[in-house]
Short mmCIF file of N, CA and C in Angstrom, two decimals:
data_model
loop_
_atom_site.label_atom_id
_atom_site.label_comp_id
_atom_site.label_asym_id
_atom_site.label_seq_id
_atom_site.Cartn_x
_atom_site.Cartn_y
_atom_site.Cartn_z
N UNK P 1104 78.25 100.28 111.57
CA UNK P 1104 79.63 100.53 111.23
C UNK P 1104 80.12 101.73 112.04
N UNK P 1105 81.31 101.62 112.58
CA UNK P 1105 81.80 102.73 113.39
C UNK P 1105 82.34 103.87 112.51
N UNK P 1106 82.55 105.00 113.13
CA UNK P 1106 82.93 106.21 112.40
C UNK P 1106 84.30 106.05 111.72
N UNK P 1107 85.24 105.41 112.39
CA UNK P 1107 86.55 105.21 111.79
C UNK P 1107 86.48 104.32 110.57
N UNK P 1108 85.76 103.22 110.67
CA UNK P 1108 85.61 102.31 109.52
C UNK P 1108 85.01 103.06 108.34
N UNK P 1109 83.99 103.86 108.58
CA UNK P 1109 83.37 104.63 107.50
C UNK P 1109 84.36 105.62 106.90
N UNK P 1110 85.15 106.27 107.74
CA UNK P 1110 86.14 107.23 107.25
C UNK P 1110 87.18 106.54 106.37
N UNK P 1111 87.67 105.39 106.80
CA UNK P 1111 88.67 104.64 106.03
C UNK P 1111 88.08 104.19 104.70
N UNK P 1112 86.86 103.67 104.73
CA UNK P 1112 86.20 103.26 103.48
C UNK P 1112 86.03 104.45 102.54
N UNK P 1113 85.63 105.59 103.08
CA UNK P 1113 85.46 106.78 102.23
C UNK P 1113 86.76 107.20 101.59
N UNK P 1114 87.84 107.17 102.36
CA UNK P 1114 89.15 107.52 101.80
C UNK P 1114 89.50 106.56 100.68
N UNK P 1115 89.40 105.27 100.95
CA UNK P 1115 89.75 104.26 99.94
C UNK P 1115 88.89 104.42 98.69
N UNK P 1116 87.59 104.61 98.87
CA UNK P 1116 86.69 104.76 97.72
C UNK P 1116 87.02 106.01 96.90
N UNK P 1117 87.54 107.04 97.55
CA UNK P 1117 87.86 108.26 96.82
C UNK P 1117 88.98 108.06 95.81
N UNK P 1118 89.72 106.98 95.94
CA UNK P 1118 90.83 106.71 95.03
C UNK P 1118 90.50 105.71 93.92
N UNK P 1119 89.27 105.21 93.87
CA UNK P 1119 88.91 104.30 92.79
C UNK P 1119 89.19 105.01 91.46
N UNK P 1120 89.95 104.36 90.62
CA UNK P 1120 90.32 104.94 89.33
C UNK P 1120 91.72 105.54 89.33
N UNK P 1121 92.35 105.72 90.51
CA UNK P 1121 93.73 106.21 90.53
C UNK P 1121 94.60 105.20 89.79
N UNK P 1122 95.48 105.72 88.92
CA UNK P 1122 96.25 104.84 88.04
C UNK P 1122 97.74 105.13 88.10
N UNK P 1123 98.51 104.11 87.77
CA UNK P 1123 99.93 104.29 87.58
C UNK P 1123 100.17 105.14 86.34
N UNK P 1124 101.29 105.84 86.32
CA UNK P 1124 101.69 106.58 85.11
C UNK P 1124 103.21 106.65 85.08
N UNK P 1125 103.76 106.58 83.89
CA UNK P 1125 105.20 106.69 83.75
C UNK P 1125 105.97 105.41 84.04
N UNK P 1126 105.28 104.28 84.10
CA UNK P 1126 105.97 103.01 84.32
C UNK P 1126 105.25 102.15 85.34
N UNK P 1127 105.73 100.91 85.46
CA UNK P 1127 105.14 99.94 86.38
C UNK P 1127 105.34 100.39 87.82
N UNK P 1128 104.25 100.42 88.59
CA UNK P 1128 104.26 100.83 89.99
C UNK P 1128 104.82 102.24 90.17
N UNK P 1129 104.52 103.12 89.22
CA UNK P 1129 105.01 104.49 89.25
C UNK P 1129 103.84 105.46 89.13
N UNK P 1130 104.13 106.72 89.33
CA UNK P 1130 103.14 107.78 89.21
C UNK P 1130 103.09 108.59 90.49
N UNK P 1131 102.65 109.86 90.41
CA UNK P 1131 102.67 110.72 91.59
C UNK P 1131 101.91 110.17 92.80
N UNK P 1132 100.69 109.68 92.59
CA UNK P 1132 99.91 109.18 93.73
C UNK P 1132 100.51 107.89 94.28
N UNK P 1133 100.89 106.98 93.39
CA UNK P 1133 101.46 105.70 93.82
C UNK P 1133 102.73 105.95 94.62
N UNK P 1134 103.59 106.83 94.11
CA UNK P 1134 104.85 107.10 94.78
C UNK P 1134 104.64 107.83 96.11
N UNK P 1135 103.59 108.63 96.21
CA UNK P 1135 103.27 109.27 97.50
C UNK P 1135 102.91 108.22 98.53
N UNK P 1136 102.08 107.23 98.14
CA UNK P 1136 101.74 106.14 99.07
C UNK P 1136 102.99 105.37 99.46
N UNK P 1137 103.83 105.06 98.48
CA UNK P 1137 105.05 104.31 98.78
C UNK P 1137 105.98 105.07 99.72
N UNK P 1138 106.12 106.38 99.52
CA UNK P 1138 106.97 107.19 100.42
C UNK P 1138 106.47 107.12 101.86
N UNK P 1139 105.17 107.15 102.03
CA UNK P 1139 104.61 107.15 103.39
C UNK P 1139 104.89 105.86 104.15
N UNK P 1140 105.14 104.78 103.42
CA UNK P 1140 105.46 103.50 104.08
C UNK P 1140 106.94 103.14 103.89
N UNK P 1141 107.72 104.12 103.45
CA UNK P 1141 109.17 103.99 103.36
C UNK P 1141 109.62 102.95 102.33
N UNK P 1142 108.91 102.89 101.21
CA UNK P 1142 109.31 102.00 100.12
C UNK P 1142 109.76 102.84 98.92
N UNK P 1143 110.69 102.33 98.14
CA UNK P 1143 111.18 103.09 96.99
C UNK P 1143 110.17 103.08 95.84
N UNK P 1144 110.26 104.09 94.96
CA UNK P 1144 109.41 104.10 93.77
C UNK P 1144 109.57 102.81 92.99
N UNK P 1145 108.48 102.34 92.43
CA UNK P 1145 108.52 101.11 91.65
C UNK P 1145 108.17 99.86 92.44
N UNK P 1146 107.98 100.00 93.76
CA UNK P 1146 107.61 98.84 94.59
C UNK P 1146 106.13 98.50 94.40
N UNK P 1147 105.79 97.26 94.64
CA UNK P 1147 104.38 96.88 94.66
C UNK P 1147 103.67 97.72 95.72
N UNK P 1148 102.41 98.07 95.46
CA UNK P 1148 101.79 99.08 96.33
C UNK P 1148 100.42 98.75 96.87
N UNK P 1149 99.94 97.53 96.77
CA UNK P 1149 98.60 97.23 97.29
C UNK P 1149 98.53 97.45 98.80
N UNK P 1150 99.56 97.03 99.54
CA UNK P 1150 99.55 97.22 101.00
C UNK P 1150 99.78 98.68 101.37
N UNK P 1151 100.61 99.38 100.61
CA UNK P 1151 100.83 100.81 100.87
C UNK P 1151 99.52 101.57 100.73
N UNK P 1152 98.74 101.26 99.71
CA UNK P 1152 97.45 101.90 99.51
C UNK P 1152 96.53 101.66 100.71
N UNK P 1153 96.45 100.42 101.17
CA UNK P 1153 95.56 100.09 102.29
C UNK P 1153 96.01 100.78 103.57
N UNK P 1154 97.33 100.77 103.84
CA UNK P 1154 97.82 101.42 105.05
C UNK P 1154 97.55 102.92 105.00
N UNK P 1155 97.76 103.54 103.85
CA UNK P 1155 97.52 104.99 103.73
C UNK P 1155 96.04 105.34 103.90
N UNK P 1156 95.15 104.49 103.39
CA UNK P 1156 93.72 104.74 103.59
C UNK P 1156 93.39 104.69 105.09
N UNK P 1157 93.96 103.71 105.79
CA UNK P 1157 93.75 103.63 107.24
C UNK P 1157 94.32 104.87 107.93
N UNK P 1158 95.53 105.24 107.56
CA UNK P 1158 96.18 106.38 108.19
C UNK P 1158 95.39 107.67 107.96
N UNK P 1159 94.93 107.88 106.74
CA UNK P 1159 94.15 109.09 106.44
C UNK P 1159 92.82 109.09 107.18
N UNK P 1160 92.18 107.92 107.26
CA UNK P 1160 90.92 107.82 108.02
C UNK P 1160 91.14 108.13 109.49
N UNK P 1161 92.25 107.63 110.04
CA UNK P 1161 92.59 107.93 111.44
C UNK P 1161 92.78 109.43 111.63
N UNK P 1162 93.53 110.05 110.72
CA UNK P 1162 93.78 111.49 110.83
C UNK P 1162 92.47 112.29 110.76
N UNK P 1163 91.56 111.87 109.89
CA UNK P 1163 90.27 112.57 109.79
C UNK P 1163 89.50 112.51 111.10
N UNK P 1164 89.69 111.43 111.84
CA UNK P 1164 88.98 111.24 113.11
C UNK P 1164 89.84 111.66 114.32
N UNK P 1165 90.98 112.30 114.04
CA UNK P 1165 91.89 112.77 115.09
C UNK P 1165 92.37 111.61 115.97
N UNK P 1166 92.69 110.51 115.31
CA UNK P 1166 93.20 109.33 115.99
C UNK P 1166 94.60 109.02 115.49
N UNK P 1167 95.35 108.30 116.30
CA UNK P 1167 96.68 107.85 115.90
C UNK P 1167 96.53 106.46 115.28
N UNK P 1168 97.11 106.29 114.11
CA UNK P 1168 97.09 104.98 113.46
C UNK P 1168 97.84 103.99 114.35
N UNK P 1169 97.18 102.90 114.76
CA UNK P 1169 97.85 101.94 115.65
C UNK P 1169 98.86 101.04 114.94
N UNK P 1170 98.91 101.11 113.61
CA UNK P 1170 99.81 100.25 112.84
C UNK P 1170 100.93 101.10 112.26
N UNK P 1171 102.15 100.72 112.52
CA UNK P 1171 103.31 101.45 111.99
C UNK P 1171 103.27 101.41 110.46
N UNK P 1172 103.87 102.41 109.81
CA UNK P 1172 103.89 102.41 108.34
C UNK P 1172 104.37 101.08 107.80
N UNK P 1173 103.60 100.54 106.89
CA UNK P 1173 103.88 99.19 106.40
C UNK P 1173 103.39 99.07 104.97
N UNK P 1174 104.29 98.74 104.06
CA UNK P 1174 103.91 98.61 102.66
C UNK P 1174 104.03 97.20 102.12
N UNK P 1175 104.44 96.27 102.95
CA UNK P 1175 104.57 94.89 102.50
C UNK P 1175 103.38 94.05 102.95
N UNK P 1176 102.83 93.27 102.05
CA UNK P 1176 101.64 92.47 102.37
C UNK P 1176 101.93 91.49 103.51
N UNK P 1177 103.04 90.77 103.43
CA UNK P 1177 103.35 89.77 104.46
C UNK P 1177 103.53 90.46 105.81
N UNK P 1178 104.27 91.55 105.84
CA UNK P 1178 104.50 92.25 107.11
C UNK P 1178 103.21 92.82 107.67
N UNK P 1179 102.38 93.40 106.81
CA UNK P 1179 101.10 93.94 107.27
C UNK P 1179 100.21 92.81 107.79
N UNK P 1180 100.16 91.72 107.06
CA UNK P 1180 99.38 90.55 107.47
C UNK P 1180 99.84 90.06 108.84
N UNK P 1181 101.14 89.94 109.03
CA UNK P 1181 101.67 89.45 110.31
C UNK P 1181 101.36 90.43 111.45
N UNK P 1182 101.38 91.73 111.16
CA UNK P 1182 101.11 92.71 112.22
C UNK P 1182 99.65 92.71 112.64
N UNK P 1183 98.79 92.13 111.81
CA UNK P 1183 97.35 92.13 112.09
C UNK P 1183 96.84 90.83 112.70
N UNK P 1184 97.70 89.87 112.95
CA UNK P 1184 97.25 88.56 113.43
C UNK P 1184 96.46 88.64 114.73
N UNK P 1185 96.78 89.57 115.60
CA UNK P 1185 96.03 89.67 116.85
C UNK P 1185 94.61 90.17 116.62
N UNK P 1186 94.33 90.72 115.43
CA UNK P 1186 93.00 91.22 115.11
C UNK P 1186 92.24 90.27 114.18
N UNK P 1187 92.75 89.08 113.98
CA UNK P 1187 92.16 88.13 113.05
C UNK P 1187 90.72 87.78 113.45
N UNK P 1188 89.85 87.70 112.44
CA UNK P 1188 88.46 87.33 112.67
C UNK P 1188 88.11 86.16 111.77
N UNK P 1189 87.13 85.34 112.16
CA UNK P 1189 86.84 84.12 111.39
C UNK P 1189 86.15 84.37 110.04
N UNK P 1190 85.39 85.43 109.93
CA UNK P 1190 84.67 85.72 108.69
C UNK P 1190 84.84 87.19 108.35
N UNK P 1191 84.89 87.54 107.07
CA UNK P 1191 85.05 88.94 106.70
C UNK P 1191 83.84 89.78 107.10
N UNK P 1192 84.12 91.03 107.44
CA UNK P 1192 83.09 92.03 107.73
C UNK P 1192 83.46 93.30 106.98
N UNK P 1193 82.49 94.16 106.77
CA UNK P 1193 82.75 95.42 106.08
C UNK P 1193 83.81 96.20 106.83
N UNK P 1194 84.81 96.65 106.08
CA UNK P 1194 85.89 97.44 106.65
C UNK P 1194 87.13 96.64 107.00
N UNK P 1195 87.03 95.33 107.03
CA UNK P 1195 88.22 94.54 107.37
C UNK P 1195 89.11 94.38 106.14
N UNK P 1196 90.35 94.05 106.39
CA UNK P 1196 91.27 93.70 105.31
C UNK P 1196 91.25 92.20 105.14
N UNK P 1197 91.41 91.79 103.92
CA UNK P 1197 91.56 90.38 103.61
C UNK P 1197 92.79 90.20 102.77
N UNK P 1198 93.36 89.02 102.82
CA UNK P 1198 94.54 88.70 102.03
C UNK P 1198 94.24 87.53 101.12
N UNK P 1199 94.98 87.49 100.03
CA UNK P 1199 94.86 86.39 99.09
C UNK P 1199 96.23 85.75 98.92
N UNK P 1200 96.24 84.43 98.92
CA UNK P 1200 97.46 83.67 98.66
C UNK P 1200 97.29 82.97 97.32
N UNK P 1201 98.34 82.95 96.54
CA UNK P 1201 98.28 82.19 95.29
C UNK P 1201 98.46 80.71 95.62
N UNK P 1202 98.16 79.88 94.67
CA UNK P 1202 98.35 78.44 94.88
C UNK P 1202 99.83 78.09 94.89
N UNK P 1203 100.69 78.98 94.40
CA UNK P 1203 102.12 78.70 94.31
C UNK P 1203 102.89 79.14 95.55
N UNK P 1204 102.33 80.02 96.35
CA UNK P 1204 103.05 80.59 97.49
C UNK P 1204 102.11 80.65 98.69
N UNK P 1205 102.48 80.05 99.81
CA UNK P 1205 101.59 80.06 100.98
C UNK P 1205 101.50 81.41 101.68
N UNK P 1206 102.42 82.33 101.38
CA UNK P 1206 102.37 83.65 102.01
C UNK P 1206 101.34 84.52 101.31
N UNK P 1207 100.69 85.42 102.05
CA UNK P 1207 99.75 86.33 101.40
C UNK P 1207 100.48 87.22 100.40
N UNK P 1208 99.88 87.41 99.23
CA UNK P 1208 100.52 88.19 98.19
C UNK P 1208 99.74 89.41 97.75
N UNK P 1209 98.52 89.56 98.25
CA UNK P 1209 97.68 90.70 97.85
C UNK P 1209 96.72 91.00 99.00
N UNK P 1210 96.49 92.28 99.24
CA UNK P 1210 95.60 92.68 100.32
C UNK P 1210 94.51 93.59 99.78
N UNK P 1211 93.34 93.49 100.36
CA UNK P 1211 92.19 94.27 99.91
C UNK P 1211 91.34 94.63 101.11
N UNK P 1212 90.45 95.62 100.92
CA UNK P 1212 89.50 96.00 101.97
C UNK P 1212 88.12 95.53 101.55
N UNK P 1213 87.39 94.95 102.48
CA UNK P 1213 86.04 94.46 102.22
C UNK P 1213 85.06 95.63 102.34
N UNK P 1214 84.26 95.83 101.28
CA UNK P 1214 83.27 96.91 101.29
C UNK P 1214 81.85 96.39 101.44
N UNK P 1215 81.66 95.09 101.21
CA UNK P 1215 80.35 94.47 101.39
C UNK P 1215 80.55 92.97 101.49
N UNK P 1216 79.72 92.33 102.30
CA UNK P 1216 79.76 90.87 102.45
C UNK P 1216 78.47 90.32 101.89
N UNK P 1217 78.60 89.37 100.97
CA UNK P 1217 77.44 88.72 100.35
C UNK P 1217 77.44 87.26 100.76
N UNK P 1218 76.42 86.54 100.41
CA UNK P 1218 76.31 85.13 100.77
C UNK P 1218 77.49 84.33 100.26
N UNK P 1219 77.89 84.56 99.03
CA UNK P 1219 78.92 83.74 98.42
C UNK P 1219 80.22 84.48 98.12
N UNK P 1220 80.37 85.69 98.64
CA UNK P 1220 81.60 86.41 98.35
C UNK P 1220 81.63 87.77 99.03
N UNK P 1221 82.61 88.56 98.61
CA UNK P 1221 82.79 89.90 99.17
C UNK P 1221 83.01 90.89 98.04
N UNK P 1222 82.60 92.13 98.29
CA UNK P 1222 82.97 93.23 97.42
C UNK P 1222 84.19 93.86 98.06
N UNK P 1223 85.14 94.29 97.23
CA UNK P 1223 86.41 94.79 97.75
C UNK P 1223 86.81 96.09 97.06
N UNK P 1224 87.76 96.77 97.69
CA UNK P 1224 88.49 97.84 97.04
C UNK P 1224 89.95 97.46 97.16
N UNK P 1225 90.66 97.56 96.03
CA UNK P 1225 92.02 97.04 95.96
C UNK P 1225 92.92 98.00 95.20
N UNK P 1226 94.13 98.11 95.68
CA UNK P 1226 95.15 98.86 94.96
C UNK P 1226 96.05 97.90 94.21
N UNK P 1227 96.71 98.40 93.17
CA UNK P 1227 97.63 97.61 92.34
C UNK P 1227 96.92 96.41 91.72
N UNK P 1228 95.74 96.66 91.20
CA UNK P 1228 94.96 95.63 90.52
C UNK P 1228 94.53 96.19 89.16
N UNK P 1229 93.69 95.45 88.46
CA UNK P 1229 93.18 95.93 87.17
C UNK P 1229 91.75 95.43 86.98
N UNK P 1230 91.19 95.72 85.82
CA UNK P 1230 89.81 95.33 85.53
C UNK P 1230 89.59 93.84 85.71
N UNK P 1231 90.59 93.03 85.37
CA UNK P 1231 90.46 91.58 85.46
C UNK P 1231 90.70 91.03 86.87
N UNK P 1232 91.15 91.89 87.79
CA UNK P 1232 91.35 91.45 89.17
C UNK P 1232 92.74 90.93 89.48
N UNK P 1233 93.71 91.25 88.65
CA UNK P 1233 95.08 90.83 88.90
C UNK P 1233 95.57 91.37 90.24
N UNK P 1234 96.51 90.66 90.86
CA UNK P 1234 97.12 91.17 92.09
C UNK P 1234 98.36 91.99 91.77
N UNK P 1235 98.60 92.24 90.50
CA UNK P 1235 99.71 93.10 90.07
C UNK P 1235 99.22 93.89 88.87
N UNK P 1236 98.35 94.85 89.15
CA UNK P 1236 97.76 95.65 88.07
C UNK P 1236 98.34 97.04 88.03
N UNK P 1237 97.47 98.02 87.74
CA UNK P 1237 97.97 99.38 87.55
C UNK P 1237 97.08 100.45 88.15
N UNK P 1238 96.08 100.05 88.95
CA UNK P 1238 95.15 101.07 89.44
C UNK P 1238 94.35 100.56 90.64
N UNK P 1239 93.50 101.45 91.16
CA UNK P 1239 92.60 101.11 92.27
C UNK P 1239 91.25 100.75 91.67
N UNK P 1240 90.74 99.59 92.03
CA UNK P 1240 89.47 99.08 91.50
C UNK P 1240 88.62 98.52 92.62
N UNK P 1241 87.34 98.39 92.34
CA UNK P 1241 86.43 97.62 93.17
C UNK P 1241 86.21 96.28 92.47
N UNK P 1242 86.14 95.22 93.24
CA UNK P 1242 85.93 93.89 92.68
C UNK P 1242 84.91 93.12 93.52
N UNK P 1243 84.37 92.07 92.93
CA UNK P 1243 83.58 91.08 93.64
C UNK P 1243 84.42 89.81 93.63
N UNK P 1244 84.69 89.30 94.82
CA UNK P 1244 85.53 88.12 94.97
C UNK P 1244 84.74 87.00 95.64
N UNK P 1245 84.96 85.75 95.22
CA UNK P 1245 84.32 84.64 95.92
C UNK P 1245 84.94 84.46 97.29
N UNK P 1246 84.22 83.86 98.22
CA UNK P 1246 84.76 83.62 99.56
C UNK P 1246 86.05 82.82 99.50
N UNK P 1247 86.18 81.95 98.50
CA UNK P 1247 87.40 81.14 98.39
C UNK P 1247 88.63 82.00 98.12
N UNK P 1248 88.45 83.24 97.66
CA UNK P 1248 89.57 84.15 97.41
C UNK P 1248 90.12 84.71 98.71
N UNK P 1249 89.29 84.77 99.74
CA UNK P 1249 89.67 85.38 101.02
C UNK P 1249 90.38 84.34 101.87
N UNK P 1250 91.64 84.59 102.19
CA UNK P 1250 92.41 83.66 103.03
C UNK P 1250 92.61 84.25 104.39
#
């Protein structure tokens, strides 16, 4: 694993347990992430969390983040198409699409790849793995979850 990937993973892992407070998609940490990607308080924040982890990891390594501030899952997904890989690897982002909408609706970072699934770190999720939760969690997802 390269130094940048490790730095980004470390940043993301440091936020496991960060929670919303004062309302849905609200709270000091959540709103700080949203501000950095130019979204208003109360916006969905899974992509903002992932972009900020990347940005902080880049700063730790004295690098410029190659991705412009982006807090929307679809926009972030589209900006990453040139980096698409056939199978998940540690440190990559993955997206999930619901059966009702073909567009990606939730983004996560892969922390481990197993035979039948991936371990992830996700923002705006909950203990049950919702894509609209209230905190940063680690999850185990089946490969079928990764689109």
